[in-house]
Amino acid sequence: MMQSSSAQSIVTTDDRDSALKQALARFATDASCLSVEKKDALAGRADLLHSLLREIDETILPRRLTLYFDHQVVAELTVSHRRLLSLDLTGASSPAGNQTSIAQIYAQRLRQLVLSNTGTGFRITRQPCETGIESESCSAKLLMDTLAAQQDQSHLRGFLSLVGHDAEAWIFLDSSAGQTDSSGPDALIQRLSGLAGSDAAARQRRTPTVRVPDQAPSCMVLRMSPEMRVIIAWHQSEVLLVALPAQTLDNAMQAWRGIFITQG
Amino acid sequence: MNIAERLETIRQTTPGCELIAFGDLGTRLVLRSSAVSQPPQEYLDQLCAQADHGFGLQDALASQVSPHPDITPEVMVITAQEVRIYIRSQNADQDTASDAILCVCDCEITAKSLIDPAINLLNDLAGGA
């Protein structure tokens, strides 16, 4: 139990002495405890995010960390001096999206990893490695702060941050704030705008006695062409329309579920 | 088999299908349904209204390009609790253009597996079977 709580305290405190003491205490524990941790991870009982952050925070010498879900490699991380130097997701496009800092990009990829882990076990292996000329890195502490900040943003903004990199175009509307943001080619933006207008008009026409359960978050999948889909997601006063390739739809649905089912 | 029996058969032979209904989008009324546990009428009406809304948006999207593409037969909706798929016929005439099959399932895979049986049912109904 002590080990599982130490990860969070390590990365959320500035007291480096305390963090060092906790890390030393963890390393000094009976090897059977570490074995139990590994078994918990393999059985899907451990917290993936905390495990990764702890690995980063406890790594001084350059190491390449490989993350497995069951027997499949899903990510590779390069870590040194308690900082994350690189994070590559296997079989997924590397999102650039709207993120502006390396911490935001890594935090987004970590969230994507956590969302893609549907309760299956995981395993992290470590190998010594050379560090290249990576110019950008961030600490576990900064990663945790960034993850917390992303959690506080609107759910649909969070969804957009996960699928924006796959999107050909998107429009975000917040009627309560009178705010509209968009990205993509003009032609696609115009089509999405037209669709948003049709949606709003239909909702205004709807009789109050026959209501779609608007209060609950939901998203609808429409076909724009054989190769393209449009997702319309509603939550409270916000609407997000995203045009994206059909082959990325499953990932987008998984992202939506990750946000709205785990966070409510 | 009548409509109710066809709906029952589709639901029972599709694991993960919790509800299947035949509705009229014009009146937004569910006319027949089969469910693991019978939902309140208001819920069925909401499904019908949402299907009508979804097909309206799908048609609005199609109308933006010329020539207009073929009618898209399905619209899928994901909620925190369930996956809904609404299916209409691509070959409906004036009398059956408002017919739709409304399904509630546990996941997208189940939902997609219901498209073909639902279209077959709609086509049979349109043909008077």
mmCIF file of C-alpha atoms in Angstrom:
data_model
loop_
_atom_site.group_PDB
_atom_site.id
_atom_site.type_symbol
_atom_site.label_atom_id
_atom_site.label_comp_id
_atom_site.label_asym_id
_atom_site.label_seq_id
_atom_site.Cartn_x
_atom_site.Cartn_y
_atom_site.Cartn_z
ATOM 1 C CA MET A 1 0.000 0.000 0.000
ATOM 2 C CA MET A 2 2.849 2.357 0.854
ATOM 3 C CA GLN A 3 4.323 1.866 -2.574
ATOM 4 C CA SER A 4 1.149 2.663 -4.444
ATOM 5 C CA SER A 5 0.661 5.973 -2.665
ATOM 6 C CA SER A 6 4.289 7.032 -2.950
ATOM 7 C CA ALA A 7 4.115 7.673 -6.688
ATOM 8 C CA GLN A 8 1.695 10.519 -6.358
ATOM 9 C CA SER A 9 3.476 12.079 -3.432
ATOM 10 C CA ILE A 10 6.807 11.900 -5.228
ATOM 11 C CA VAL A 11 5.646 13.868 -8.190
ATOM 12 C CA THR A 12 3.445 16.343 -6.417
ATOM 13 C CA THR A 13 5.879 17.626 -3.864
ATOM 14 C CA ASP A 14 8.789 19.968 -4.319
ATOM 15 C CA ASP A 15 10.558 18.494 -1.382
ATOM 16 C CA ARG A 16 13.304 16.619 -3.134
ATOM 17 C CA ASP A 17 14.704 15.222 0.102
ATOM 18 C CA SER A 18 11.362 13.679 0.871
ATOM 19 C CA ALA A 19 11.087 12.265 -2.631
ATOM 20 C CA LEU A 20 14.549 10.803 -2.379
ATOM 21 C CA LYS A 21 13.727 9.247 0.986
ATOM 22 C CA GLN A 22 10.599 7.684 -0.408
ATOM 23 C CA ALA A 23 12.423 6.337 -3.423
ATOM 24 C CA LEU A 24 15.152 4.875 -1.206
ATOM 25 C CA ALA A 25 12.539 3.369 1.067
ATOM 26 C CA ARG A 26 10.885 1.771 -1.916
ATOM 27 C CA PHE A 27 14.141 0.315 -3.178
ATOM 28 C CA ALA A 28 14.949 -0.958 0.306
ATOM 29 C CA THR A 29 11.707 -2.886 0.639
ATOM 30 C CA ASP A 30 11.594 -6.622 0.356
ATOM 31 C CA ALA A 31 11.962 -7.776 -3.238
ATOM 32 C CA SER A 32 8.723 -9.695 -2.855
ATOM 33 C CA CYS A 33 6.883 -6.340 -2.608
ATOM 34 C CA LEU A 34 8.240 -5.275 -5.974
ATOM 35 C CA SER A 35 7.219 -8.650 -7.323
ATOM 36 C CA VAL A 36 3.686 -8.036 -6.048
ATOM 37 C CA GLU A 37 3.677 -4.654 -7.814
ATOM 38 C CA LYS A 38 4.620 -6.312 -11.077
ATOM 39 C CA LYS A 39 1.961 -8.958 -10.612
ATOM 40 C CA ASP A 40 -0.637 -6.271 -9.889
ATOM 41 C CA ALA A 41 0.371 -4.447 -13.066
ATOM 42 C CA LEU A 42 0.156 -7.609 -15.141
ATOM 43 C CA ALA A 43 -3.267 -8.356 -13.677
ATOM 44 C CA GLY A 44 -4.564 -4.874 -14.489
ATOM 45 C CA ARG A 45 -4.815 -3.870 -10.824
ATOM 46 C CA ALA A 46 -2.122 -1.152 -10.880
ATOM 47 C CA ASP A 47 -2.503 2.468 -11.915
ATOM 48 C CA LEU A 48 -0.765 2.820 -15.271
ATOM 49 C CA LEU A 49 -0.322 6.577 -15.093
ATOM 50 C CA HIS A 50 1.194 6.524 -11.624
ATOM 51 C CA SER A 51 3.490 3.673 -12.581
ATOM 52 C CA LEU A 52 4.796 5.557 -15.606
ATOM 53 C CA LEU A 53 5.255 8.797 -13.692
ATOM 54 C CA ARG A 54 7.071 6.980 -10.936
ATOM 55 C CA GLU A 55 9.373 5.268 -13.441
ATOM 56 C CA ILE A 56 10.234 8.653 -14.907
ATOM 57 C CA ASP A 57 10.739 10.249 -11.509
ATOM 58 C CA GLU A 58 13.041 7.481 -10.277
ATOM 59 C CA THR A 59 15.254 7.192 -13.355
ATOM 60 C CA ILE A 60 18.604 8.968 -13.268
ATOM 61 C CA LEU A 61 20.757 7.112 -15.800
ATOM 62 C CA PRO A 62 19.507 7.054 -19.401
ATOM 63 C CA ARG A 63 16.976 4.278 -19.910
ATOM 64 C CA ARG A 64 14.640 3.193 -22.662
ATOM 65 C CA LEU A 65 11.320 2.113 -21.150
ATOM 66 C CA THR A 66 9.084 -0.171 -23.158
ATOM 67 C CA LEU A 67 5.433 -0.416 -22.189
ATOM 68 C CA TYR A 68 3.474 -3.577 -23.020
ATOM 69 C CA PHE A 69 -0.260 -4.188 -22.859
ATOM 70 C CA ASP A 70 -0.371 -7.965 -22.488
ATOM 71 C CA HIS A 71 2.382 -8.961 -24.912
ATOM 72 C CA GLN A 72 2.056 -6.040 -27.282
ATOM 73 C CA VAL A 73 4.421 -3.073 -27.289
ATOM 74 C CA VAL A 74 2.321 0.092 -27.089
ATOM 75 C CA ALA A 75 4.866 2.792 -26.238
ATOM 76 C CA GLU A 76 8.551 3.523 -25.883
ATOM 77 C CA LEU A 77 9.914 6.208 -23.595
ATOM 78 C CA THR A 78 13.402 7.608 -23.207
ATOM 79 C CA VAL A 79 14.106 8.849 -19.704
ATOM 80 C CA SER A 80 17.149 10.369 -18.049
ATOM 81 C CA HIS A 81 17.830 12.527 -14.996
ATOM 82 C CA ARG A 82 14.182 12.163 -13.914
ATOM 83 C CA ARG A 83 13.016 13.752 -17.127
ATOM 84 C CA LEU A 84 11.064 12.350 -20.053
ATOM 85 C CA LEU A 85 13.054 12.852 -23.246
ATOM 86 C CA SER A 86 10.791 11.108 -25.725
ATOM 87 C CA LEU A 87 7.482 9.252 -25.796
ATOM 88 C CA ASP A 88 6.457 7.364 -28.917
ATOM 89 C CA LEU A 89 3.178 5.508 -29.204
ATOM 90 C CA THR A 90 3.321 2.340 -31.258
ATOM 91 C CA GLY A 91 0.753 2.077 -34.018
ATOM 92 C CA ALA A 92 -0.708 5.512 -33.374
ATOM 93 C CA SER A 93 -0.088 8.794 -35.029
ATOM 94 C CA SER A 94 1.846 11.212 -32.847
ATOM 95 C CA PRO A 95 -0.508 14.022 -32.042
ATOM 96 C CA ALA A 96 0.641 17.555 -32.455
ATOM 97 C CA GLY A 97 -2.843 19.015 -32.296
ATOM 98 C CA ASN A 98 -3.250 22.252 -30.414
ATOM 99 C CA GLN A 99 -0.606 21.530 -27.861
ATOM 100 C CA THR A 100 1.955 24.241 -27.401
ATOM 101 C CA SER A 101 4.555 22.746 -25.084
ATOM 102 C CA ILE A 102 6.402 19.464 -24.916
ATOM 103 C CA ALA A 103 4.765 18.808 -21.528
ATOM 104 C CA GLN A 104 1.318 19.193 -23.097
ATOM 105 C CA ILE A 105 2.226 16.854 -25.935
ATOM 106 C CA TYR A 106 3.609 14.195 -23.581
ATOM 107 C CA ALA A 107 0.655 14.608 -21.224
ATOM 108 C CA GLN A 108 -1.729 14.130 -24.117
ATOM 109 C CA ARG A 109 0.084 10.987 -25.232
ATOM 110 C CA LEU A 110 0.018 9.639 -21.680
ATOM 111 C CA ARG A 111 -3.731 10.239 -21.546
ATOM 112 C CA GLN A 112 -4.096 8.496 -24.884
ATOM 113 C CA LEU A 113 -2.174 5.519 -23.485
ATOM 114 C CA VAL A 114 -4.316 5.357 -20.366
ATOM 115 C CA LEU A 115 -7.511 5.581 -22.407
ATOM 116 C CA SER A 116 -6.371 2.802 -24.711
ATOM 117 C CA ASN A 117 -5.745 0.511 -21.732
ATOM 118 C CA THR A 118 -9.125 -1.101 -21.221
ATOM 119 C CA GLY A 119 -8.337 -2.891 -17.994
ATOM 120 C CA THR A 120 -5.753 -5.235 -19.471
ATOM 121 C CA GLY A 121 -2.501 -5.768 -17.640
ATOM 122 C CA PHE A 122 0.670 -3.912 -18.455
ATOM 123 C CA ARG A 123 4.408 -4.406 -18.102
ATOM 124 C CA ILE A 124 7.286 -1.941 -18.253
ATOM 125 C CA THR A 125 10.782 -3.078 -19.184
ATOM 126 C CA ARG A 126 13.934 -0.972 -18.852
ATOM 127 C CA GLN A 127 17.076 -1.038 -20.949
ATOM 128 C CA PRO A 128 20.183 1.164 -20.754
ATOM 129 C CA CYS A 129 20.371 3.461 -23.724
ATOM 130 C CA GLU A 130 22.213 6.377 -25.211
ATOM 131 C CA THR A 131 20.468 9.699 -25.193
ATOM 132 C CA GLY A 132 20.473 11.496 -28.477
ATOM 133 C CA ILE A 133 20.249 15.149 -29.099
ATOM 134 C CA GLU A 134 16.722 15.490 -27.759
ATOM 135 C CA SER A 135 16.344 19.161 -27.122
ATOM 136 C CA GLU A 136 13.036 19.065 -25.299
ATOM 137 C CA SER A 137 12.178 17.203 -22.132
ATOM 138 C CA CYS A 138 10.049 17.596 -19.044
ATOM 139 C CA SER A 139 10.012 16.326 -15.479
ATOM 140 C CA ALA A 140 7.452 13.976 -13.954
ATOM 141 C CA LYS A 141 6.320 16.846 -11.740
ATOM 142 C CA LEU A 142 5.605 19.088 -14.718
ATOM 143 C CA LEU A 143 3.838 16.206 -16.461
ATOM 144 C CA MET A 144 1.569 15.672 -13.469
ATOM 145 C CA ASP A 145 0.759 19.398 -13.267
ATOM 146 C CA THR A 146 -0.025 19.466 -16.980
ATOM 147 C CA LEU A 147 -2.242 16.404 -16.738
ATOM 148 C CA ALA A 148 -4.145 18.022 -13.875
ATOM 149 C CA ALA A 149 -4.608 21.217 -15.885
ATOM 150 C CA GLN A 150 -5.908 19.267 -18.890
ATOM 151 C CA GLN A 151 -8.348 17.432 -16.620
ATOM 152 C CA ASP A 152 -9.853 20.753 -15.554
ATOM 153 C CA GLN A 153 -10.653 21.902 -19.077
ATOM 154 C CA SER A 154 -14.066 21.265 -20.615
ATOM 155 C CA HIS A 155 -14.781 17.660 -21.489
ATOM 156 C CA LEU A 156 -15.313 18.439 -25.151
ATOM 157 C CA ARG A 157 -12.074 20.437 -25.248
ATOM 158 C CA GLY A 158 -10.420 17.386 -23.745
ATOM 159 C CA PHE A 159 -12.010 15.192 -26.393
ATOM 160 C CA LEU A 160 -10.793 17.579 -29.087
ATOM 161 C CA SER A 161 -7.265 17.443 -27.727
ATOM 162 C CA LEU A 162 -7.356 13.659 -28.173
ATOM 163 C CA VAL A 163 -8.848 13.514 -31.671
ATOM 164 C CA GLY A 164 -7.725 16.848 -33.110
ATOM 165 C CA HIS A 165 -4.564 15.353 -34.573
ATOM 166 C CA ASP A 166 -6.617 12.918 -36.663
ATOM 167 C CA ALA A 167 -9.147 15.537 -37.756
ATOM 168 C CA GLU A 168 -9.239 17.027 -41.221
ATOM 169 C CA ALA A 169 -11.300 19.872 -39.773
ATOM 170 C CA TRP A 170 -13.237 20.751 -36.645
ATOM 171 C CA ILE A 171 -15.521 23.398 -35.177
ATOM 172 C CA PHE A 172 -16.073 24.014 -31.483
ATOM 173 C CA LEU A 173 -19.088 26.046 -30.407
ATOM 174 C CA ASP A 174 -19.921 27.190 -26.908
ATOM 175 C CA SER A 175 -23.285 28.934 -26.931
ATOM 176 C CA SER A 176 -23.023 30.091 -23.321
ATOM 177 C CA ALA A 177 -19.739 31.889 -23.990
ATOM 178 C CA GLY A 178 -20.639 32.911 -27.530
ATOM 179 C CA GLN A 179 -17.409 31.284 -28.594
ATOM 180 C CA THR A 180 -16.551 29.531 -31.870
ATOM 181 C CA ASP A 181 -13.182 28.016 -32.748
ATOM 182 C CA SER A 182 -12.293 26.064 -35.849
ATOM 183 C CA SER A 183 -9.424 24.530 -37.723
ATOM 184 C CA GLY A 184 -9.041 23.028 -41.185
ATOM 185 C CA PRO A 185 -9.550 23.854 -44.852
ATOM 186 C CA ASP A 186 -12.221 26.450 -45.605
ATOM 187 C CA ALA A 187 -14.362 24.074 -47.652
ATOM 188 C CA LEU A 188 -14.618 21.568 -44.815
ATOM 189 C CA ILE A 189 -15.193 24.290 -42.226
ATOM 190 C CA GLN A 190 -18.074 25.584 -44.320
ATOM 191 C CA ARG A 191 -19.640 22.125 -44.481
ATOM 192 C CA LEU A 192 -19.301 21.679 -40.734
ATOM 193 C CA SER A 193 -20.723 25.163 -40.143
ATOM 194 C CA GLY A 194 -23.717 24.323 -42.304
ATOM 195 C CA LEU A 195 -24.227 21.132 -40.343
ATOM 196 C CA ALA A 196 -23.976 22.963 -37.033
ATOM 197 C CA GLY A 197 -26.607 25.396 -38.305
ATOM 198 C CA SER A 198 -28.935 22.539 -39.260
ATOM 199 C CA ASP A 199 -28.443 20.979 -35.840
ATOM 200 C CA ALA A 200 -29.213 24.200 -33.998
ATOM 201 C CA ALA A 201 -32.266 24.920 -36.156
ATOM 202 C CA ALA A 202 -33.678 21.417 -35.656
ATOM 203 C CA ARG A 203 -33.226 21.682 -31.918
ATOM 204 C CA GLN A 204 -35.053 25.007 -31.832
ATOM 205 C CA ARG A 205 -37.944 23.556 -33.818
ATOM 206 C CA ARG A 206 -38.307 20.568 -31.556
ATOM 207 C CA THR A 207 -41.448 20.529 -29.490
ATOM 208 C CA PRO A 208 -40.812 20.536 -25.763
ATOM 209 C CA THR A 209 -42.885 17.415 -25.244
ATOM 210 C CA VAL A 210 -40.671 15.218 -27.396
ATOM 211 C CA ARG A 211 -37.147 15.809 -26.273
ATOM 212 C CA VAL A 212 -33.997 14.012 -27.111
ATOM 213 C CA PRO A 213 -32.127 13.517 -23.844
ATOM 214 C CA ASP A 214 -30.005 16.606 -24.444
ATOM 215 C CA GLN A 215 -28.765 16.835 -20.893
ATOM 216 C CA ALA A 216 -26.731 13.653 -21.217
ATOM 217 C CA PRO A 217 -23.506 13.878 -23.200
ATOM 218 C CA SER A 218 -23.685 12.010 -26.474
ATOM 219 C CA CYS A 219 -22.084 11.926 -29.855
ATOM 220 C CA MET A 220 -23.431 11.073 -33.274
ATOM 221 C CA VAL A 221 -21.562 9.589 -36.214
ATOM 222 C CA LEU A 222 -22.494 10.715 -39.716
ATOM 223 C CA ARG A 223 -21.075 9.764 -43.103
ATOM 224 C CA MET A 224 -19.533 12.604 -45.106
ATOM 225 C CA SER A 225 -18.124 10.320 -47.807
ATOM 226 C CA PRO A 226 -17.027 6.684 -48.001
ATOM 227 C CA GLU A 227 -13.674 7.737 -46.553
ATOM 228 C CA MET A 228 -14.764 10.482 -44.165
ATOM 229 C CA ARG A 229 -16.939 10.606 -41.070
ATOM 230 C CA VAL A 230 -18.305 13.472 -39.034
ATOM 231 C CA ILE A 231 -18.673 13.256 -35.282
ATOM 232 C CA ILE A 232 -21.037 15.671 -33.576
ATOM 233 C CA ALA A 233 -20.559 15.679 -29.826
ATOM 234 C CA TRP A 234 -22.796 17.567 -27.417
ATOM 235 C CA HIS A 235 -22.190 18.405 -23.802
ATOM 236 C CA GLN A 236 -24.104 21.067 -21.905
ATOM 237 C CA SER A 237 -23.796 24.302 -23.907
ATOM 238 C CA GLU A 238 -20.966 23.009 -26.093
ATOM 239 C CA VAL A 239 -21.023 21.336 -29.494
ATOM 240 C CA LEU A 240 -18.010 19.915 -31.281
ATOM 241 C CA LEU A 241 -18.064 18.828 -34.915
ATOM 242 C CA VAL A 242 -15.091 16.880 -36.210
ATOM 243 C CA ALA A 243 -14.459 15.604 -39.743
ATOM 244 C CA LEU A 244 -12.011 12.734 -39.690
ATOM 245 C CA PRO A 245 -10.960 9.690 -41.748
ATOM 246 C CA ALA A 246 -13.205 6.658 -41.308
ATOM 247 C CA GLN A 247 -10.292 4.478 -40.199
ATOM 248 C CA THR A 248 -9.689 6.709 -37.164
ATOM 249 C CA LEU A 249 -13.291 6.495 -35.966
ATOM 250 C CA ASP A 250 -12.718 3.639 -33.516
ATOM 251 C CA ASN A 251 -9.941 5.557 -31.764
ATOM 252 C CA ALA A 252 -12.144 8.628 -31.572
ATOM 253 C CA MET A 253 -14.996 6.654 -30.039
ATOM 254 C CA GLN A 254 -12.620 5.153 -27.544
ATOM 255 C CA ALA A 255 -11.405 8.641 -26.645
ATOM 256 C CA TRP A 256 -14.977 9.894 -26.200
ATOM 257 C CA ARG A 257 -15.828 6.980 -23.941
ATOM 258 C CA GLY A 258 -12.642 7.502 -21.958
ATOM 259 C CA ILE A 259 -13.619 11.063 -21.193
ATOM 260 C CA PHE A 260 -17.347 10.800 -20.691
ATOM 261 C CA ILE A 261 -17.564 7.423 -19.046
ATOM 262 C CA THR A 262 -14.599 7.725 -16.694
ATOM 263 C CA GLN A 263 -15.180 11.383 -15.856
ATOM 264 C CA GLY A 264 -18.953 11.499 -16.113
ATOM 265 C CA MET B 1 -43.550 -13.878 -39.326
ATOM 266 C CA ASN B 2 -45.064 -10.522 -38.480
ATOM 267 C CA ILE B 3 -43.007 -7.414 -37.607
ATOM 268 C CA ALA B 4 -43.012 -8.090 -33.878
ATOM 269 C CA GLU B 5 -41.774 -11.636 -34.401
ATOM 270 C CA ARG B 6 -39.063 -10.476 -36.817
ATOM 271 C CA LEU B 7 -37.854 -7.874 -34.305
ATOM 272 C CA GLU B 8 -37.843 -10.463 -31.539
ATOM 273 C CA THR B 9 -35.848 -12.878 -33.677
ATOM 274 C CA ILE B 10 -33.234 -10.282 -34.598
ATOM 275 C CA ARG B 11 -32.785 -9.238 -30.991
ATOM 276 C CA GLN B 12 -32.535 -12.771 -29.665
ATOM 277 C CA THR B 13 -30.014 -13.803 -32.312
ATOM 278 C CA THR B 14 -27.806 -10.746 -31.743
ATOM 279 C CA PRO B 15 -25.954 -10.913 -28.437
ATOM 280 C CA GLY B 16 -25.594 -7.439 -26.969
ATOM 281 C CA CYS B 17 -28.753 -6.103 -28.589
ATOM 282 C CA GLU B 18 -30.911 -4.811 -25.759
ATOM 283 C CA LEU B 19 -33.712 -3.231 -27.724
ATOM 284 C CA ILE B 20 -34.944 -3.143 -31.285
ATOM 285 C CA ALA B 21 -37.950 -1.199 -32.452
ATOM 286 C CA PHE B 22 -39.808 -0.296 -35.602
ATOM 287 C CA GLY B 23 -40.741 3.352 -35.764
ATOM 288 C CA ASP B 24 -42.330 5.938 -37.990
ATOM 289 C CA LEU B 25 -40.114 9.013 -38.187
ATOM 290 C CA GLY B 26 -42.916 11.119 -39.650
ATOM 291 C CA THR B 27 -45.029 10.806 -36.542
ATOM 292 C CA ARG B 28 -42.064 10.005 -34.318
ATOM 293 C CA LEU B 29 -43.859 7.009 -32.897
ATOM 294 C CA VAL B 30 -42.529 3.559 -32.128
ATOM 295 C CA LEU B 31 -45.020 1.051 -33.506
ATOM 296 C CA ARG B 32 -43.429 -2.257 -32.432
ATOM 297 C CA SER B 33 -40.534 -3.132 -30.164
ATOM 298 C CA SER B 34 -38.681 -6.002 -28.572
ATOM 299 C CA ALA B 35 -36.494 -5.456 -25.552
ATOM 300 C CA VAL B 36 -34.702 -7.305 -22.782
ATOM 301 C CA SER B 37 -36.709 -5.178 -20.383
ATOM 302 C CA GLN B 38 -39.503 -3.035 -21.751
ATOM 303 C CA PRO B 39 -38.591 0.675 -21.513
ATOM 304 C CA PRO B 40 -41.085 3.478 -20.874
ATOM 305 C CA GLN B 41 -42.863 4.905 -23.916
ATOM 306 C CA GLU B 42 -41.149 8.261 -23.388
ATOM 307 C CA TYR B 43 -37.768 6.641 -23.933
ATOM 308 C CA LEU B 44 -38.981 5.031 -27.164
ATOM 309 C CA ASP B 45 -40.330 8.377 -28.330
ATOM 310 C CA GLN B 46 -36.967 9.955 -27.579
ATOM 311 C CA LEU B 47 -35.222 7.330 -29.670
ATOM 312 C CA CYS B 48 -37.559 8.077 -32.550
ATOM 313 C CA ALA B 49 -36.993 11.818 -32.236
ATOM 314 C CA GLN B 50 -33.238 11.341 -32.105
ATOM 315 C CA ALA B 51 -33.318 9.098 -35.174
ATOM 316 C CA ASP B 52 -35.300 11.721 -37.052
ATOM 317 C CA HIS B 53 -32.827 14.385 -35.955
ATOM 318 C CA GLY B 54 -29.863 12.227 -36.987
ATOM 319 C CA PHE B 55 -31.210 11.404 -40.441
ATOM 320 C CA GLY B 56 -32.065 15.083 -40.887
ATOM 321 C CA LEU B 57 -28.436 15.985 -40.183
ATOM 322 C CA GLN B 58 -27.196 13.189 -42.428
ATOM 323 C CA ASP B 59 -29.362 14.493 -45.273
ATOM 324 C CA ALA B 60 -28.232 18.068 -44.600
ATOM 325 C CA LEU B 61 -24.642 16.899 -44.907
ATOM 326 C CA ALA B 62 -25.384 15.089 -48.157
ATOM 327 C CA SER B 63 -27.227 18.059 -49.618
ATOM 328 C CA GLN B 64 -24.068 20.190 -49.405
ATOM 329 C CA VAL B 65 -22.438 18.376 -52.313
ATOM 330 C CA SER B 66 -23.512 17.858 -55.879
ATOM 331 C CA PRO B 67 -24.389 15.361 -57.148
ATOM 332 C CA HIS B 68 -26.023 14.210 -53.943
ATOM 333 C CA PRO B 69 -24.615 10.895 -52.722
ATOM 334 C CA ASP B 70 -26.787 7.844 -52.099
ATOM 335 C CA ILE B 71 -28.917 7.887 -48.986
ATOM 336 C CA THR B 72 -26.887 6.821 -45.972
ATOM 337 C CA PRO B 73 -28.851 4.078 -44.261
ATOM 338 C CA GLU B 74 -27.521 4.361 -40.734
ATOM 339 C CA VAL B 75 -26.773 6.880 -37.997
ATOM 340 C CA MET B 76 -24.990 5.865 -34.816
ATOM 341 C CA VAL B 77 -25.208 7.579 -31.433
ATOM 342 C CA ILE B 78 -22.942 6.850 -28.493
ATOM 343 C CA THR B 79 -23.932 7.716 -24.952
ATOM 344 C CA ALA B 80 -22.228 6.939 -21.667
ATOM 345 C CA GLN B 81 -24.622 4.038 -21.158
ATOM 346 C CA GLU B 82 -25.246 2.540 -24.586
ATOM 347 C CA VAL B 83 -24.772 2.594 -28.333
ATOM 348 C CA ARG B 84 -27.798 3.347 -30.498
ATOM 349 C CA ILE B 85 -28.036 2.706 -34.191
ATOM 350 C CA TYR B 86 -30.862 3.931 -36.379
ATOM 351 C CA ILE B 87 -31.407 2.326 -39.760
ATOM 352 C CA ARG B 88 -33.563 3.299 -42.709
ATOM 353 C CA SER B 89 -34.022 1.845 -46.156
ATOM 354 C CA GLN B 90 -32.094 3.218 -49.125
ATOM 355 C CA ASN B 91 -34.837 2.069 -51.481
ATOM 356 C CA ALA B 92 -37.908 3.348 -49.687
ATOM 357 C CA ASP B 93 -40.842 4.706 -51.633
ATOM 358 C CA GLN B 94 -43.113 7.529 -50.516
ATOM 359 C CA ASP B 95 -45.138 5.243 -48.255
ATOM 360 C CA THR B 96 -42.170 3.740 -46.446
ATOM 361 C CA ALA B 97 -39.716 6.657 -46.417
ATOM 362 C CA SER B 98 -40.426 7.289 -42.740
ATOM 363 C CA ASP B 99 -39.887 3.689 -41.641
ATOM 364 C CA ALA B 100 -36.871 3.090 -39.441
ATOM 365 C CA ILE B 101 -35.429 0.437 -37.197
ATOM 366 C CA LEU B 102 -34.095 1.709 -33.883
ATOM 367 C CA CYS B 103 -31.625 -0.395 -31.938
ATOM 368 C CA VAL B 104 -29.927 -0.076 -28.570
ATOM 369 C CA CYS B 105 -26.807 -2.163 -28.007
ATOM 370 C CA ASP B 106 -23.824 -2.658 -25.777
ATOM 371 C CA CYS B 107 -21.110 -1.661 -28.282
ATOM 372 C CA GLU B 108 -20.386 -0.393 -31.781
ATOM 373 C CA ILE B 109 -19.602 -3.867 -33.131
ATOM 374 C CA THR B 110 -23.020 -5.152 -32.138
ATOM 375 C CA ALA B 111 -24.613 -2.018 -33.555
ATOM 376 C CA LYS B 112 -22.939 -2.447 -36.945
ATOM 377 C CA SER B 113 -23.940 -6.108 -37.068
ATOM 378 C CA LEU B 114 -27.594 -5.056 -36.922
ATOM 379 C CA ILE B 115 -27.499 -2.954 -40.105
ATOM 380 C CA ASP B 116 -27.977 -5.781 -42.614
ATOM 381 C CA PRO B 117 -30.788 -7.595 -40.772
ATOM 382 C CA ALA B 118 -32.573 -4.288 -40.215
ATOM 383 C CA ILE B 119 -32.313 -3.292 -43.872
ATOM 384 C CA ASN B 120 -33.587 -6.731 -44.906
ATOM 385 C CA LEU B 121 -36.573 -6.259 -42.615
ATOM 386 C CA LEU B 122 -37.291 -2.781 -43.980
ATOM 387 C CA ASN B 123 -37.007 -4.032 -47.547
ATOM 388 C CA ASP B 124 -39.402 -6.895 -46.786
ATOM 389 C CA LEU B 125 -41.863 -4.457 -45.249
ATOM 390 C CA ALA B 126 -41.599 -2.178 -48.267
ATOM 391 C CA GLY B 127 -42.213 -5.179 -50.499
ATOM 392 C CA GLY B 128 -45.267 -6.194 -48.514
ATOM 393 C CA ALA B 129 -43.727 -9.315 -46.994
#
